[in-house]
Amino acid sequence: MAAAPHALILGVGPGLGRALARRFGQGGFRLTLGARRKTVLDEFVRELSAEGIEARAEPVDVADEVALRASIARSREIWGDHELLIYNTSLLHEGLPSEIAIESFVRDFRINVAGALVAAQEVGRPMRRNGHGTIFMTGGGLALDPWPEMASLAVGKAGLRNLALSVAKEFEPDGVRVSTVTIGGMIQENSPFSPQLIADRFWELYGAEGSAFAREVIFSG
């Protein structure tokens, strides 16, 4: 029997990250889950195991390039090449453009954008060699309509959107699909922007074939 496909999900915190893990785990993936807090990840892995979903924790700070590359390589050594990457990591620091400290702005950018680039590079090489694979990046409406009070995150989401579209154009000729799901509202339970509904949209997009797969999907609730 062939092994289940391997998904790497980075940014598995409360809310959307967990919903994505459950949805793709229920869909037959075995999951490597990345976030900073090991104890929280370990607890969630136990929850998934009780639900019959195979998962392992891979604690990592995505702002640390060396650590992130090593983490992805380690997950590949354990469960093989990744069939799916979901980059769901972001960091919000409120602040007007006139007030943001440069050091904080650069740190945010490393998490919101640069980590996605590193992850795409690391999983992308084997995906392109194998001729298949899917990369999702969780976008946000701030990329399209920024709020000055959230300037750093808005720049991050705009950068992530541009990165996803650029990676798509480079990787698609080699059989690798890349898309950003741009979430046009506040993620909240029991709302049109609930984590479960958004995760279902990711899953629907994953199952799309040919021209039905889009480089960008705007989730409007």
XYZ file of C-alpha atoms in Angstrom:
221
model
C 0.000 0.000 0.000
C 1.350 3.417 -0.944
C 2.113 5.819 1.879
C -0.319 8.657 2.494
C 0.716 11.970 0.911
C 2.782 14.251 3.117
C 1.595 17.780 3.943
C 3.611 20.469 5.707
C 1.479 23.105 7.414
C 3.319 26.062 8.922
C 1.443 28.330 11.307
C -0.672 25.816 13.203
C -2.140 27.976 15.920
C -5.700 28.216 17.221
C -8.214 28.932 14.512
C -7.424 28.491 10.846
C -4.194 26.523 11.235
C -5.918 23.800 13.217
C -8.919 23.764 10.895
C -6.612 23.309 7.902
C -4.779 20.478 9.628
C -8.013 18.677 10.440
C -9.467 19.150 6.966
C -6.432 17.842 5.130
C -5.853 15.120 7.703
C -9.432 13.955 7.198
C -8.706 14.030 3.479
C -5.983 11.418 3.846
C -2.789 13.412 4.361
C -0.267 12.723 7.054
C 0.765 15.998 8.553
C 3.934 17.711 9.661
C 2.778 20.668 11.731
C 4.985 23.684 12.378
C 4.653 26.450 14.958
C 6.816 27.959 17.669
C 5.283 26.404 20.799
C 6.169 22.741 21.145
C 3.822 21.977 24.032
C 0.804 23.332 22.148
C 1.765 21.432 19.000
C 2.273 18.198 20.919
C -1.160 18.529 22.508
C -2.798 19.103 19.127
C -0.982 16.124 17.614
C -2.451 13.968 20.383
C -5.930 15.307 19.575
C -5.486 14.470 15.910
C -4.171 11.009 16.728
C -7.319 10.335 18.763
C -9.302 11.298 15.648
C -7.360 8.853 13.489
C -5.178 11.484 11.798
C -1.446 10.819 11.508
C 0.542 13.908 12.471
C 3.825 14.964 14.004
C 5.002 18.208 15.573
C 7.934 20.163 14.158
C 8.470 23.249 16.351
C 10.190 26.040 14.429
C 10.575 29.806 14.245
C 9.922 30.636 10.590
C 11.884 33.882 10.976
C 15.045 31.790 11.459
C 16.078 30.744 7.942
C 18.624 28.146 9.026
C 16.240 26.543 11.509
C 13.367 26.540 9.022
C 15.404 24.889 6.271
C 16.644 22.269 8.736
C 13.126 21.629 10.003
C 11.746 21.078 6.506
C 14.656 18.802 5.607
C 14.074 16.788 8.782
C 10.385 16.327 8.002
C 11.295 15.141 4.506
C 13.770 12.610 5.910
C 11.062 11.185 8.170
C 8.070 11.036 5.813
C 9.457 11.727 2.362
C 8.867 14.538 -0.094
C 5.993 16.902 0.554
C 2.944 16.761 -1.688
C 1.484 19.884 -0.084
C 2.733 23.018 1.661
C 0.398 25.439 3.414
C 2.080 28.605 4.670
C -0.379 29.980 7.212
C 2.028 31.971 9.373
C 1.585 35.678 10.007
C 2.305 38.216 12.714
C 0.246 41.278 13.565
C 1.740 44.325 15.229
C -0.560 47.319 15.163
C 1.004 50.634 14.244
C 0.681 53.490 11.804
C 3.322 53.823 9.073
C 4.651 56.957 10.771
C 5.155 55.097 14.050
C 6.465 51.627 13.173
C 9.931 50.757 14.449
C 12.084 49.553 11.565
C 13.402 46.567 13.508
C 9.856 45.403 14.253
C 8.797 45.963 10.637
C 11.674 43.857 9.308
C 11.005 41.098 11.854
C 7.345 41.013 10.820
C 8.338 40.797 7.154
C 10.589 37.828 7.829
C 7.638 35.969 9.349
C 4.921 37.160 6.978
C 6.846 36.834 3.698
C 10.452 35.641 3.906
C 9.522 32.447 5.731
C 7.120 31.615 2.914
C 9.907 32.088 0.384
C 12.232 29.775 2.305
C 9.504 27.139 2.646
C 8.607 27.351 -1.046
C 12.262 26.961 -2.004
C 12.732 23.929 0.228
C 9.595 21.998 -0.736
C 9.621 23.313 -4.296
C 12.852 21.659 -5.396
C 11.633 18.081 -4.877
C 8.129 18.967 -6.073
C 9.515 20.287 -9.353
C 11.789 17.291 -9.708
C 8.834 14.956 -9.106
C 6.587 16.920 -11.456
C 3.748 17.476 -8.996
C 2.803 19.181 -5.738
C 0.711 22.042 -4.393
C 1.666 25.159 -2.429
C -0.903 27.336 -0.663
C -0.199 30.661 1.028
C -2.822 32.183 3.311
C -3.430 35.724 2.118
C -5.523 38.545 3.507
C -7.720 41.361 2.344
C -5.198 43.878 3.649
C -3.157 43.077 0.546
C -5.921 44.649 -1.533
C -7.210 47.344 0.844
C -4.677 48.206 3.569
C -5.566 49.722 6.933
C -2.955 52.221 8.131
C -3.312 50.925 11.700
C -2.099 47.533 10.468
C 0.510 48.773 8.030
C 3.104 46.097 8.763
C 0.706 43.198 8.247
C -0.760 44.894 5.156
C 2.702 45.113 3.607
C 3.278 41.490 4.585
C 0.073 40.269 2.975
C 0.752 42.307 -0.166
C 4.244 40.835 -0.322
C 2.929 37.323 0.247
C 0.365 37.737 -2.529
C 3.047 38.918 -4.946
C 5.343 36.097 -3.872
C 2.661 33.452 -4.408
C 1.864 34.730 -7.884
C 5.567 34.912 -8.772
C 6.254 31.396 -7.490
C 3.222 30.138 -9.408
C 4.579 31.488 -12.678
C 7.974 29.883 -12.061
C 6.814 26.502 -10.738
C 3.742 25.785 -12.889
C 5.701 24.657 -15.988
C 7.200 21.905 -13.814
C 3.797 20.634 -12.666
C 3.626 22.406 -9.292
C 0.444 24.320 -8.483
C 0.653 27.474 -6.359
C -2.194 29.597 -5.036
C -2.979 32.220 -2.432
C -6.334 32.175 -0.682
C -6.994 35.832 0.097
C -9.321 36.045 3.089
C -11.411 39.186 2.810
C -12.638 39.432 6.385
C -11.952 38.730 10.053
C -11.642 35.038 10.868
C -14.186 34.213 13.582
C -15.980 31.099 14.756
C -19.672 30.824 13.875
C -19.414 33.419 11.129
C -19.144 33.439 7.323
C -15.391 33.611 7.942
C -15.185 30.642 10.289
C -11.951 28.621 10.187
C -13.869 25.536 9.097
C -15.477 27.251 6.098
C -12.140 28.672 4.997
C -10.433 25.292 5.405
C -13.160 23.739 3.260
C -12.376 26.300 0.548
C -8.691 25.330 0.659
C -9.712 21.689 0.303
C -12.035 22.475 -2.591
C -9.236 24.353 -4.327
C -6.840 21.466 -3.746
C -9.266 19.140 -5.512
C -9.722 21.454 -8.501
C -8.304 20.240 -11.791
C -6.928 22.026 -14.819
C -8.175 25.558 -15.355
C -10.454 25.261 -12.308
C -7.353 25.692 -10.135
C -6.705 29.414 -9.665
C -3.528 31.219 -8.650
C -5.638 33.378 -6.348
C -8.972 32.768 -4.669
C -10.628 35.617 -2.785
C -12.687 34.229 0.085
C -15.524 36.672 0.723
C -17.523 34.677 3.240
